XYZ file of C-alpha atoms in Angstrom:
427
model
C 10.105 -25.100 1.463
C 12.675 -26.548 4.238
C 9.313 -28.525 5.477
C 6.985 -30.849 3.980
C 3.414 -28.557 3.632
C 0.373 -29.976 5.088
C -3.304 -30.789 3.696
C -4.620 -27.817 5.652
C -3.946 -25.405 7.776
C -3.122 -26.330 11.883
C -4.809 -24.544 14.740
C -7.668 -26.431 14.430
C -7.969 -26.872 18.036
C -11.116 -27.788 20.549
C -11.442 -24.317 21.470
C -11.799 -22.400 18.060
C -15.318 -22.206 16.502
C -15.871 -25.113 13.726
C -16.510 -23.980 9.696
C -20.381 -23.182 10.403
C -19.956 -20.671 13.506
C -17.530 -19.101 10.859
C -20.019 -19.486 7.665
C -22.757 -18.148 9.986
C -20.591 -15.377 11.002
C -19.372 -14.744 7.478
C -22.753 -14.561 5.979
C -23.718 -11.975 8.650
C -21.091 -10.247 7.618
C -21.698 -10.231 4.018
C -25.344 -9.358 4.249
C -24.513 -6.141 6.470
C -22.036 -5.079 3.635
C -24.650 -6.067 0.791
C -27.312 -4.022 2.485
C -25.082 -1.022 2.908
C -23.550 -1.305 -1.019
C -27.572 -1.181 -1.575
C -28.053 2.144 0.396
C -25.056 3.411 -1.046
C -25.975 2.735 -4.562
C -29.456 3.750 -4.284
C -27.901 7.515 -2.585
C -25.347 7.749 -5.651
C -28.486 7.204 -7.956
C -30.489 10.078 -6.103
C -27.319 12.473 -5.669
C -27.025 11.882 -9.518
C -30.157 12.902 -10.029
C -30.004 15.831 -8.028
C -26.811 17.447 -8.525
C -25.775 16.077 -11.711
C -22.897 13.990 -13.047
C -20.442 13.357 -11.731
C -21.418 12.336 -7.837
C -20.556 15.394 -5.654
C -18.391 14.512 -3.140
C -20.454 15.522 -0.032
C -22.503 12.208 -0.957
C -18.780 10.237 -0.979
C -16.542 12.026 1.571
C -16.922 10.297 4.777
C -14.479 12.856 6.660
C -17.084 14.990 8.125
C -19.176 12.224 9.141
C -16.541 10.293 11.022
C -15.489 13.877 13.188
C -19.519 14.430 13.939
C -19.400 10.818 15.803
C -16.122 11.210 17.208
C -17.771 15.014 18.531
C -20.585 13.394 19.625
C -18.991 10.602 21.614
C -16.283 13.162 22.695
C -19.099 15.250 24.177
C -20.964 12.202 25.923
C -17.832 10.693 27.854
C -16.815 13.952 29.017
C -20.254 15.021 30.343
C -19.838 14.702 34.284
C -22.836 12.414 36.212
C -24.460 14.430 38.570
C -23.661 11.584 41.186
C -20.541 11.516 40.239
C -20.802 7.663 39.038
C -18.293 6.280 36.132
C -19.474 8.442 32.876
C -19.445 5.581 30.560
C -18.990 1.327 30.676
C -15.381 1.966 30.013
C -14.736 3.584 33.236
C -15.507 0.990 35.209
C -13.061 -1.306 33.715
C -10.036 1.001 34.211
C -11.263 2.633 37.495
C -7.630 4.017 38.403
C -7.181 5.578 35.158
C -10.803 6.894 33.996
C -8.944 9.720 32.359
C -8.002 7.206 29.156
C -11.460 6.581 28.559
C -12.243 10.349 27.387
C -9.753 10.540 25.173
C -8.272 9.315 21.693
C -5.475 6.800 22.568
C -2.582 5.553 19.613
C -0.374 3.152 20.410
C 3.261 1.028 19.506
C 3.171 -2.561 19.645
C 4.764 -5.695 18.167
C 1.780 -7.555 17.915
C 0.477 -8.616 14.440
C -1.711 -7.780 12.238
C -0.295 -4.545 12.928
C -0.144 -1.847 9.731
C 2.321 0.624 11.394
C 4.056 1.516 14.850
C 6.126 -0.945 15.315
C 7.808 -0.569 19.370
C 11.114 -1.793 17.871
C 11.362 1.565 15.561
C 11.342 3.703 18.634
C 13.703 1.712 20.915
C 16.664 3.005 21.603
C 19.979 0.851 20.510
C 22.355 0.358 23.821
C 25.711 2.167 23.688
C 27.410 -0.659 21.302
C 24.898 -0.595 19.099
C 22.543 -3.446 20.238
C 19.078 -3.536 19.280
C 16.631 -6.419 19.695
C 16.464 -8.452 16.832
C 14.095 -10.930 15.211
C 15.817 -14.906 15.171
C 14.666 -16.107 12.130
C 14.279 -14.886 8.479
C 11.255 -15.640 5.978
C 12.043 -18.673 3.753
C 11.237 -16.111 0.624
C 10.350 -13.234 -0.003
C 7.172 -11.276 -2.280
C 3.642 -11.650 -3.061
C 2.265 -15.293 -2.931
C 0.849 -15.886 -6.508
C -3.256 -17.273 -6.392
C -3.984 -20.694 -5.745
C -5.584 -21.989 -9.472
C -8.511 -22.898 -7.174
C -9.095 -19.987 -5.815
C -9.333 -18.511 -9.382
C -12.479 -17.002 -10.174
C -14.496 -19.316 -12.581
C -15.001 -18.448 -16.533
C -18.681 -16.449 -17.282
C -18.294 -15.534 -13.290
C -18.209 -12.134 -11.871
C -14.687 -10.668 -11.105
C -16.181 -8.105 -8.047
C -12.293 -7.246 -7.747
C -11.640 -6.405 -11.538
C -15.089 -3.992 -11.092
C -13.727 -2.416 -8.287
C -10.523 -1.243 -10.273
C -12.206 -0.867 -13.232
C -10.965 3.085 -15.013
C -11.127 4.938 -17.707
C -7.781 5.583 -18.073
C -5.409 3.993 -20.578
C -3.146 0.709 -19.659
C 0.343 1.748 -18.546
C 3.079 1.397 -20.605
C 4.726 -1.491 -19.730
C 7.974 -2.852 -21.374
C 6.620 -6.922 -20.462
C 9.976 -8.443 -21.371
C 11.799 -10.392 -18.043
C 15.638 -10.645 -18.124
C 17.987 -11.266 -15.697
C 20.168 -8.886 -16.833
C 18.105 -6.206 -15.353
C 18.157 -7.365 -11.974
C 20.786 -5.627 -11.142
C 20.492 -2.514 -13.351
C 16.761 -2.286 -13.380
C 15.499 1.595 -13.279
C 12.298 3.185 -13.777
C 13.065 4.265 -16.879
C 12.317 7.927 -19.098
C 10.071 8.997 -21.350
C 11.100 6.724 -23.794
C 11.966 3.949 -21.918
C 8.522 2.238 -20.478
C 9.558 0.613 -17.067
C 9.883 -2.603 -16.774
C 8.047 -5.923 -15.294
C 11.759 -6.638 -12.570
C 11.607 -2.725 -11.194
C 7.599 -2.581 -11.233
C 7.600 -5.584 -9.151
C 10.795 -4.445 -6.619
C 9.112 -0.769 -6.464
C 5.847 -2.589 -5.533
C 7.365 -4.580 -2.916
C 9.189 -2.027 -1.426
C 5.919 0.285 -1.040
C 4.615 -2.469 1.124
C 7.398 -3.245 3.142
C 9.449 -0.183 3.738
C 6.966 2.198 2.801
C 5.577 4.529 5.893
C 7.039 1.735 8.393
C 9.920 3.537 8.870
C 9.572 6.845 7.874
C 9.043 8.846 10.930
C 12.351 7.030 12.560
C 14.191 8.277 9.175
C 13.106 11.564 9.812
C 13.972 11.584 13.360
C 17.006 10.587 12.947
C 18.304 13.016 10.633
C 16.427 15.505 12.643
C 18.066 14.560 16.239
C 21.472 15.016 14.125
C 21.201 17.866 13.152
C 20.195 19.801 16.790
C 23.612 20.741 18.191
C 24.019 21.678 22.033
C 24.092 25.321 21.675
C 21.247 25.507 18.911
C 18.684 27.606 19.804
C 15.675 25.018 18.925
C 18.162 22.177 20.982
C 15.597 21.632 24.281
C 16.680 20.733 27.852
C 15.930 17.296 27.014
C 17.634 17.542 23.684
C 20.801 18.589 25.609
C 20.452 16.145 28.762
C 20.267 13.355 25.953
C 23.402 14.130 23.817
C 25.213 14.933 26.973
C 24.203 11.645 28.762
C 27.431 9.488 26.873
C 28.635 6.171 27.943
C 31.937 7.605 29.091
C 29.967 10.810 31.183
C 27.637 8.072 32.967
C 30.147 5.645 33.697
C 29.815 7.032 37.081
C 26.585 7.780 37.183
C 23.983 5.187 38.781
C 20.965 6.959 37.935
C 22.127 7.497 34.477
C 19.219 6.218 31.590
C 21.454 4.491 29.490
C 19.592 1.885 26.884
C 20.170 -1.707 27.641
C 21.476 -4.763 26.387
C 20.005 -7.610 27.774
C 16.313 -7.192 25.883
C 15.207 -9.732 23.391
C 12.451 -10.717 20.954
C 9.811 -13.439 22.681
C 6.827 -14.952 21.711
C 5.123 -16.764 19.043
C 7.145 -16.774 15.926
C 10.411 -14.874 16.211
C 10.390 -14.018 12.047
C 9.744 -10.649 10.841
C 7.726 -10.093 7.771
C 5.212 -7.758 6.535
C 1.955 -8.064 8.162
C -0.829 -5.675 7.947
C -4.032 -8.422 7.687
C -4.257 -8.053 4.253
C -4.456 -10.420 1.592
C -1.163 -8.993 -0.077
C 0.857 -9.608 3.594
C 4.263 -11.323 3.395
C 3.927 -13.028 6.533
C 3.819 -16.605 8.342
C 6.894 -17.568 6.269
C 9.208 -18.983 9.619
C 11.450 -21.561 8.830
C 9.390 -25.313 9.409
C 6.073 -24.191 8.642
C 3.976 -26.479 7.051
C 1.285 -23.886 5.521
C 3.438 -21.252 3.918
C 0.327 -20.572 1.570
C -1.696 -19.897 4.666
C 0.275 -16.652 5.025
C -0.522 -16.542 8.862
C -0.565 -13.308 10.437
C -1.848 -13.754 13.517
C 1.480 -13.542 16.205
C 2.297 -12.364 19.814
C 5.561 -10.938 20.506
C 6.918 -8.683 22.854
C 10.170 -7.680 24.330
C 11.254 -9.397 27.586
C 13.845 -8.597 29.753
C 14.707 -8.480 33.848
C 16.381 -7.032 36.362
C 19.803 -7.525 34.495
C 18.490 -6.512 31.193
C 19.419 -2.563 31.644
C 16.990 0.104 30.703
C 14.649 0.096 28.276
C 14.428 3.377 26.247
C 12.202 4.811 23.915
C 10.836 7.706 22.463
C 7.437 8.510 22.309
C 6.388 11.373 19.676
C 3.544 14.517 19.811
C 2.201 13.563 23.194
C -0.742 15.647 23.676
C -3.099 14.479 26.394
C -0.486 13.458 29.031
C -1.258 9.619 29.111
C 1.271 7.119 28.627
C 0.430 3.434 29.789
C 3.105 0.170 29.305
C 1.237 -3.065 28.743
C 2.965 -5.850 30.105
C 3.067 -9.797 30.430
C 3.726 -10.142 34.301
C 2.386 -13.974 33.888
C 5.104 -15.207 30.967
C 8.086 -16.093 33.739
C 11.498 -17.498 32.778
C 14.826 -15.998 32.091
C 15.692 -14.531 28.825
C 18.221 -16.210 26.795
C 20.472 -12.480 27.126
C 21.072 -12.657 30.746
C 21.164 -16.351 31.409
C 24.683 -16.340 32.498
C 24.960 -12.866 33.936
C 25.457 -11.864 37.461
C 24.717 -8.009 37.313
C 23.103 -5.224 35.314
C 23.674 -5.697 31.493
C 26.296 -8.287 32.353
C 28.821 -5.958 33.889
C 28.937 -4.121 30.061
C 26.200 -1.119 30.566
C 28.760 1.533 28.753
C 30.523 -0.718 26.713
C 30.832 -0.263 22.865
C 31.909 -3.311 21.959
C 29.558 -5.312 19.768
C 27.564 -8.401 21.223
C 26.884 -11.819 20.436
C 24.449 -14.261 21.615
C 20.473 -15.233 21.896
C 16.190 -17.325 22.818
C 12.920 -17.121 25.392
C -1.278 -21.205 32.057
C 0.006 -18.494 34.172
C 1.617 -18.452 37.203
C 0.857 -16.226 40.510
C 2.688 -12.836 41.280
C 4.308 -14.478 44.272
C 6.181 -16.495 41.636
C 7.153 -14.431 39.331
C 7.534 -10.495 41.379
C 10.579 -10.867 43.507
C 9.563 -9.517 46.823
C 12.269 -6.681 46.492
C 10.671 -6.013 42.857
C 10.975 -2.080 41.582
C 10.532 -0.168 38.476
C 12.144 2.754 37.941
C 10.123 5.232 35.048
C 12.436 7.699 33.923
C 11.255 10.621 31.451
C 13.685 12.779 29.097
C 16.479 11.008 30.742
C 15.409 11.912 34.329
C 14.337 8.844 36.972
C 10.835 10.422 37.983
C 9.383 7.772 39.509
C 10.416 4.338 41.376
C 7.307 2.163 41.473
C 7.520 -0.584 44.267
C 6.158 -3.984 44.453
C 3.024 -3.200 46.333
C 1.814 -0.369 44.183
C 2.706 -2.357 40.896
C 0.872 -5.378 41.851
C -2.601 -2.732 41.873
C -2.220 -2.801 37.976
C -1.826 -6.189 37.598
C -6.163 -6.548 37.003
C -6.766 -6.877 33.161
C -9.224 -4.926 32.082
C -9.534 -7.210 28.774
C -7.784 -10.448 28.082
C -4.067 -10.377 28.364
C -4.095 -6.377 28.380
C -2.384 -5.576 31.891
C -1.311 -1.372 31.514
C 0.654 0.442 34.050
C 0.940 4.396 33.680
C 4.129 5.924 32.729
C 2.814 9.331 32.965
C -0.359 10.771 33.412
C -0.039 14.639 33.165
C -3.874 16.275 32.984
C -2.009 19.995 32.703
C -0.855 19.275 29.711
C -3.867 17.965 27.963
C -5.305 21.405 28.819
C -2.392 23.328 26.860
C -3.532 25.434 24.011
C -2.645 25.749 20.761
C -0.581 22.796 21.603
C 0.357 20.075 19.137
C 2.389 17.157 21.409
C 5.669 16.915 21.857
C 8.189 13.971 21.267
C 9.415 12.514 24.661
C 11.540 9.806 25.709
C 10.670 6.926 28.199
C 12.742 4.563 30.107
């Protein structure tokens, strides 16, 4: 480590709740999942007995179960009050919106622990290729071996080695370590077992490339291949591909993607954090618990009135509800437009390639300039221009730090049929 590692882990700060609100909490916990490993043993014994060996998987298959709650709470937040009062709690907190509340919401964020949809794989890279960027790199990569005291003791009981127990036979693994495979390492054939160096690469690249980028992959190749005069090619499709740097030159209400956004907040080091115990995360450059494997981080893209557009692109919208959370309280200047005068520094169509980087709350009056606007643009097309008063009405939080303002709210096309989303694009 480039830092000397500490006796514990920090954080351990006035406000946080001391070891015994977290033993108490823990052992709550634990006894809620101990009595329902009891229920669920004691139904596996009956089912057994009932229907035989091996369990039937109407006692296992929780599928069925989860849609008959989601029906049933479906059907009780869309039943109309006969005063017409808020139909559930969650429509008083959000009482400009009460539409989101009836509805199944998904979401992109940058926050962490986060498994998938990360905002940075739909943004759109400005014209000279410019994409936000994290700072920092992890000081290593791969699983973090365990702690000997954290070891489970001899004559104890391994739960985890129960829970993976199977019947079938070990794998055939050639156990021999050389470097000379690093480089040539393959999964081998039928006669060739693979070995320890390209199990342990193929594991690591399950975690961390995995389904984390697969669906901007896929649209990639996909927006590629549509070509203006293809039949399948959509208005959108066409406004997009024919919305270049040198045909909006001219153009001031042209969407092109910005340059002036950055990474900002906590720790500005990407890694591989999904909450679980086999995370690569926390591994910044000066931390003093690398062990701890920290997931917990807040980050964001900031930007201003110089930092250009913002693009993305949403996919399968169904319901017609798209809301932006943002930070209005974290003021200050991004490190990109420190020393610029105008929109992306004078540079919105160049194709040149960049260089440069950085980043209790105030009031509004601080931060929202009093000629403050926000232009919403959809498929390419400025369909909105939100001013200062009207933003300010969505600056209320309906939980901690979770200030949304609506980017569309369409109810016509939540009532489509036989309709299964469609991708859009947002500025």
């Amino acid at each position: 480590p480039d830092h000397a590692q500490g006796e514990h882990p920090g954080s351990q700060l006035g406000w946080h709740p001391g070891f015994r609100h977290h033993q108490y909490e823990g052992r709550v916990l634990a006894l809620t999942i101990l009595e329902g490993l009891r229920q669920a043993l004691d139904l596996w014994q009956d089912g057994i007995a009932k229907d035989g060996f091996p369990l039937a998987e109407s006692y296992w298959h929780v599928g069925p179960a989860y849609e008959k709650v989601r029906e049933a709470l479906r059907t009780h937040v869309n039943t109309e009050k006969e005063d017409g009062s808020a139909r559930s709690p969650c429509e008083t907190f959000i009482p400009h919106l009460p539409r989101i509340c009836r509805v199944a919401m998904s979401g992109y964020g940058m926050w962490t622990p986060r498994l998938h949809n990360n905002f940075l794989d739909i943004v759109h890279a400005a014209p000279n290729g410019y994409k936000p960027t994290y700072r920092e790199k992890m000081q290593y990569d791969g699983f973090d071996l365990l702690p000997h005291s954290q070891a489970i003791p001899d004559g104890e009981v391994d739960v985890h080695a129960i829970a993976i127990a199977s019947n079938s036979p070990a794998p055939d693994i050639d156990h021999e370590w050389s470097d000379a495979d690093a480089k040539n390492a393959t999964a081998g054939t039928t006669d060739t077992p693979p070995t320890r160096r390209w199990l342990r690469e193929a594991s690591q690249a399950a975690f961390t490339q995995g389904m984390e980028h697969l669906w901007t992959d896929n649209k990639k190749e996909e927006s590629t291949s549509i070509a203006l005069n293809d039949d399948k090619a959509t208005a959108a499709d066409r406004q997009l591909q024919e919305t270049t740097p040198a045909a909006a030159a001219n153009d001031e209400n042209a969407v092109i993607p910005g340059r002036g956004w950055e990474i900002d907040g906590w720790v500005h080091t990407d890694g591989y954090c999904d909450g679980s115990s086999m995370s690569t995360c926390g591994r910044q450059p000066g931390n003093a618990c690398l062990l701890y494997g920290h997931n917990d981080n807040h980050l964001s893209l900031a930007g201003n009135s110089l930092s250009g557009w913002l693009v993305f692109t949403l996919p399968k919208i169904k319901e017609g509800i798209v809301l932006a959370r943002m930070e209005w309280w974290c003021g200050g200047k991004p490190s990109m437009t420190k020393d610029w005068t105008e929109v992306n520094g004078g540079k919105t169509t160049d194709t040149t390639l960049p260089d440069g980087r950085q980043l209790g709350k105030p009031t509004p009056d601080q931060l929202v300039p009093k000629d403050f606007e926000m232009d919403i643009a959809i498929n390419g097309v400025i369909t909105k221009t939100m001013k200062r008063d009207e933003w300010l009405k969505f600056i209320p939080e309906p939980s901690k730090n979770c200030a949304v303002w609506p980017l569309l709210n369409d109810e016509e096309m939540a009532k489509r049929e036989n309709f299964d989303g469609e991708d859009m694009e947002f500025g």
